[in-house]
mmCIF file of C-alpha atoms in Angstrom:
data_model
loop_
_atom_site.group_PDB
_atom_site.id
_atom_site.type_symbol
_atom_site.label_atom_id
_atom_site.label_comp_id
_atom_site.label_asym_id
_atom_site.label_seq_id
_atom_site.Cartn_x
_atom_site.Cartn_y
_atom_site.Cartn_z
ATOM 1 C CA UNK A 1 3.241 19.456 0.850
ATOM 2 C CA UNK A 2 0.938 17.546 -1.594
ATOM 3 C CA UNK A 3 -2.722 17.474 -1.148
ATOM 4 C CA UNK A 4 -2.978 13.981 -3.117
ATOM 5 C CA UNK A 5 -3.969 11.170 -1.251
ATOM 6 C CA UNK A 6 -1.538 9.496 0.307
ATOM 7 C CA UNK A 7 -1.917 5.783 0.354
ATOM 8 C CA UNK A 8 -0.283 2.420 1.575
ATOM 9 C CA UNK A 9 -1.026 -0.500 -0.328
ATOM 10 C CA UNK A 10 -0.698 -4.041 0.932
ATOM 11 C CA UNK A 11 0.763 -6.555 -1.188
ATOM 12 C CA UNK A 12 -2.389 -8.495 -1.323
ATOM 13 C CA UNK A 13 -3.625 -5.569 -3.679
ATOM 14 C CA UNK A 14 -0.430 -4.117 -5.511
ATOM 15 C CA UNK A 15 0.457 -7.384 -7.018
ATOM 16 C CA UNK A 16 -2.536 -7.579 -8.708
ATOM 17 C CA UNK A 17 -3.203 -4.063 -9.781
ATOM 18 C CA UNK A 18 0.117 -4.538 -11.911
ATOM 19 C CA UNK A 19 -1.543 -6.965 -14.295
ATOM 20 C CA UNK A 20 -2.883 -5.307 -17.132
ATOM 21 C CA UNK A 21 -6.983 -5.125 -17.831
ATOM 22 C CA UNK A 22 -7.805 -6.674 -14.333
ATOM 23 C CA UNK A 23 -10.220 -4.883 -11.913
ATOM 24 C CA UNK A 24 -7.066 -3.923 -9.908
ATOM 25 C CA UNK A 25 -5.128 -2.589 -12.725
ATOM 26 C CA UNK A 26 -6.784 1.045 -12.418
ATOM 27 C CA UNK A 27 -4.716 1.503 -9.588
ATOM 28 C CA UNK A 28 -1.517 0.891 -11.636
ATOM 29 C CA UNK A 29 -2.554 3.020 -13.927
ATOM 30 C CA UNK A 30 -3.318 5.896 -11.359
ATOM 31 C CA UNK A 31 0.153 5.829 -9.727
ATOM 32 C CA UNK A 32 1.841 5.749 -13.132
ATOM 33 C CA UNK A 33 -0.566 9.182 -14.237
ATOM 34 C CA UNK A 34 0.938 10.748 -10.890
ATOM 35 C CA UNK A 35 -3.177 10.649 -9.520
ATOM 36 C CA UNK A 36 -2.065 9.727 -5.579
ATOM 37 C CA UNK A 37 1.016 9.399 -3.982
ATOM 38 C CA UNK A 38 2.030 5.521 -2.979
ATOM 39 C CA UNK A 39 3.914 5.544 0.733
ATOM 40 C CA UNK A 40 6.290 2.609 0.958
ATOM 41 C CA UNK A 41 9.235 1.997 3.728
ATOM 42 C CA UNK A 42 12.152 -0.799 2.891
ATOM 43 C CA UNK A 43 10.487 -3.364 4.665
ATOM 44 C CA UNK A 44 7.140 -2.769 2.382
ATOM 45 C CA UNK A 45 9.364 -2.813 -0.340
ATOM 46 C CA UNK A 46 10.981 -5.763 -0.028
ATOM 47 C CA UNK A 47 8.017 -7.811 0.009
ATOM 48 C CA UNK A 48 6.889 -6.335 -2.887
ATOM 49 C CA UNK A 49 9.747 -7.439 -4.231
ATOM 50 C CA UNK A 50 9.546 -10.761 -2.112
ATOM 51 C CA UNK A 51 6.328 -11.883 -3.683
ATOM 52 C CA UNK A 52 6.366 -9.999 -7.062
ATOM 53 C CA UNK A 53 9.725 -12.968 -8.179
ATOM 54 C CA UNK A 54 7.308 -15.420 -7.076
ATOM 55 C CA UNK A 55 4.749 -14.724 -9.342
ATOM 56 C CA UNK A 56 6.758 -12.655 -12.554
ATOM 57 C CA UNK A 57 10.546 -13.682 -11.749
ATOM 58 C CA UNK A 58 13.185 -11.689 -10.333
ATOM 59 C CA UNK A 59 14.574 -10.175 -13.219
ATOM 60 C CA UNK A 60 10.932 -8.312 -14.268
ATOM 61 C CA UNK A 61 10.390 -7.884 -10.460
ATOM 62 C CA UNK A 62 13.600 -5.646 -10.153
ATOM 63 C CA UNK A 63 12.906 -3.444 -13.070
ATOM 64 C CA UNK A 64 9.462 -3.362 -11.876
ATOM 65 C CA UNK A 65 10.532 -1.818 -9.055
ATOM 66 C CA UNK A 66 12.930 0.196 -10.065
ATOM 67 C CA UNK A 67 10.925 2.014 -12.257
ATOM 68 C CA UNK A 68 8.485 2.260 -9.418
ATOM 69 C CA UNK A 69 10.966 3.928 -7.170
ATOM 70 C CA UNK A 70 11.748 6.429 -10.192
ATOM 71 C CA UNK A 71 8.031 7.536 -9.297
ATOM 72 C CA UNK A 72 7.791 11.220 -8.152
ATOM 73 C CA UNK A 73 4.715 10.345 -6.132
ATOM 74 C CA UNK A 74 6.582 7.154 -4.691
ATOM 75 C CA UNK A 75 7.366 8.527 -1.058
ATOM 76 C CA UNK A 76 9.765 6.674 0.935
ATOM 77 C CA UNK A 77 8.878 6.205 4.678
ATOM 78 C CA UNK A 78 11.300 4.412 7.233
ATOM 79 C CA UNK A 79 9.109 4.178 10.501
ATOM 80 C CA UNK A 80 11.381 4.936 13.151
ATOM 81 C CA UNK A 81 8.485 3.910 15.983
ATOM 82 C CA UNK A 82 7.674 0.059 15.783
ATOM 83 C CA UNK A 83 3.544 0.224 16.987
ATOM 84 C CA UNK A 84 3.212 -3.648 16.975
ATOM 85 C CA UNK A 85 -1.002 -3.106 16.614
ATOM 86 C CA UNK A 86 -1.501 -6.294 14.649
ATOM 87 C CA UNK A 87 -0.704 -8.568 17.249
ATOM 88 C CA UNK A 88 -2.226 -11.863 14.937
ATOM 89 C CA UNK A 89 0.370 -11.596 12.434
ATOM 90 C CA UNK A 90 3.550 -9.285 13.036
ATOM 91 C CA UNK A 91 4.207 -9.560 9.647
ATOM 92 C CA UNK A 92 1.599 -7.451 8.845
ATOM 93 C CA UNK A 93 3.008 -4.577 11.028
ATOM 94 C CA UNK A 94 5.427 -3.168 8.691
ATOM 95 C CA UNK A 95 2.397 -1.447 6.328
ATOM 96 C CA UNK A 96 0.873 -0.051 9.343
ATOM 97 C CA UNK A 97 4.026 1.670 10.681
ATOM 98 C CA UNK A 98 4.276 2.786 7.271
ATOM 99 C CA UNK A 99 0.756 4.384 6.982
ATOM 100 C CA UNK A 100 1.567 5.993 10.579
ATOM 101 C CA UNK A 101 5.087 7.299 9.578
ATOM 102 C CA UNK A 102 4.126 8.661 5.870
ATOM 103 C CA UNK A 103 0.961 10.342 7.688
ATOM 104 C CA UNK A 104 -0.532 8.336 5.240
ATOM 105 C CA UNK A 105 -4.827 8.855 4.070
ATOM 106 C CA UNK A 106 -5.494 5.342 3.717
ATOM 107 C CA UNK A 107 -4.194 1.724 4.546
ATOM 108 C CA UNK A 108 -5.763 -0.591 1.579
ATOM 109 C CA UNK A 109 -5.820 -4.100 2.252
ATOM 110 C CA UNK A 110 -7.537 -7.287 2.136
ATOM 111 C CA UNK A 111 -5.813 -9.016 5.308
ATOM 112 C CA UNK A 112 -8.270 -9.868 7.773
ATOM 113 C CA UNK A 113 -5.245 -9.442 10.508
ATOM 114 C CA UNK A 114 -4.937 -5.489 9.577
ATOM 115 C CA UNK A 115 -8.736 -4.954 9.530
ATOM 116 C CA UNK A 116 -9.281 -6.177 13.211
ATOM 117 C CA UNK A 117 -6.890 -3.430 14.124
ATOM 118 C CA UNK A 118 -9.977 -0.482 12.909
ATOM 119 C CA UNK A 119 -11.348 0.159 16.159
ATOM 120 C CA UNK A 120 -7.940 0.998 17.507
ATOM 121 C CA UNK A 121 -8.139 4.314 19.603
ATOM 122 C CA UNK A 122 -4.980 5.721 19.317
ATOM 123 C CA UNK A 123 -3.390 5.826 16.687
ATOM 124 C CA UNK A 124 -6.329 5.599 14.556
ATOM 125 C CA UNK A 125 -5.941 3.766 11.558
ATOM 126 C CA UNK A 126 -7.966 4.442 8.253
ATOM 127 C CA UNK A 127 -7.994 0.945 6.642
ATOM 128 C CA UNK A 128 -10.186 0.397 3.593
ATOM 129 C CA UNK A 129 -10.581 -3.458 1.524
ATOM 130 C CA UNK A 130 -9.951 -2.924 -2.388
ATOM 131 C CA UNK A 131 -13.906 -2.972 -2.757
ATOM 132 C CA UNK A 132 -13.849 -0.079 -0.401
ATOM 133 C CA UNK A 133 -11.270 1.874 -2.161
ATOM 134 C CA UNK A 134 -12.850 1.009 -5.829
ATOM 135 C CA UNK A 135 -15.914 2.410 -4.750
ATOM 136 C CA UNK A 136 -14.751 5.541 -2.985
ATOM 137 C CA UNK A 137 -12.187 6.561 -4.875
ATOM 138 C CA UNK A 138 -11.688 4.782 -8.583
ATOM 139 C CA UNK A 139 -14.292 7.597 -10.264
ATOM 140 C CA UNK A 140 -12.005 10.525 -9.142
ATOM 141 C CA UNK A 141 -8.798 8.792 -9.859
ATOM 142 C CA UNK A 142 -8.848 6.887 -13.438
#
């Protein structure tokens, strides 16, 4: 078992952290230096892979992602337990079964819909905004 953090990004902030010399990109650059471990399920991936043709075209968003999956600190989750917590916008559920399934540190996103879903009891959900992350974490990990 790895004691890296273990994260879930939303595609709100991966998308962006792939374009070079951004304020996201430092997170790019700390998956590809192997400095956390990125938890993604097929339905995660998929809209990675949804939204990343919008913006770069499919055939730079499949080799993208290939090369992402080639990762060793890529972890693939499949949640086999559907929680429905983000009862505003379903969509939105598939990154928060994933956090629960990987056992995941952190859920980083900037959807409002997944940060109402904080003061959840059970399961507890650790959900931090990109600002959040940046300033807890972007000193130990670049």
């Amino acid at each position: 078992m790895s004691n890296k953090l273990r994260l879930v990004i939303d595609t709100n902030v991966l998308i962006v952290s792939f374009a070079p010399n951004t304020k996201y990109s430092w997170i790019f650059d700390a998956l590809f230096a192997d400095k956390f471990e990125l938890a993604i399920s097929n339905e995660v991936l998929l809209e990675y892979q949804e939204q990343l043709s919008l913006r770069y075209g499919l055939g730079k968003t499949d080799a993208s992602l290939d090369f992402l999956l080639l990762l060793p600190n890529v972890i693939l989750s499949e949640p086999y337990y559907l929680w429905n917590l983000v009862e505003s916008d379903g969509d939105d559920n598939k990154f928060v079964d994933c956090y629960i399934s990987s056992q995941a540190d952190y859920l980083i996103s900037n959807d409002k819909h997944i940060h109402s879903i904080k003061t959840n009891e059970f399961p507890q959900i650790a959900v931090l905004k990109y600002d959040e992350f940046a300033l807890r974490f972007k000193s130990t990990l670049i």
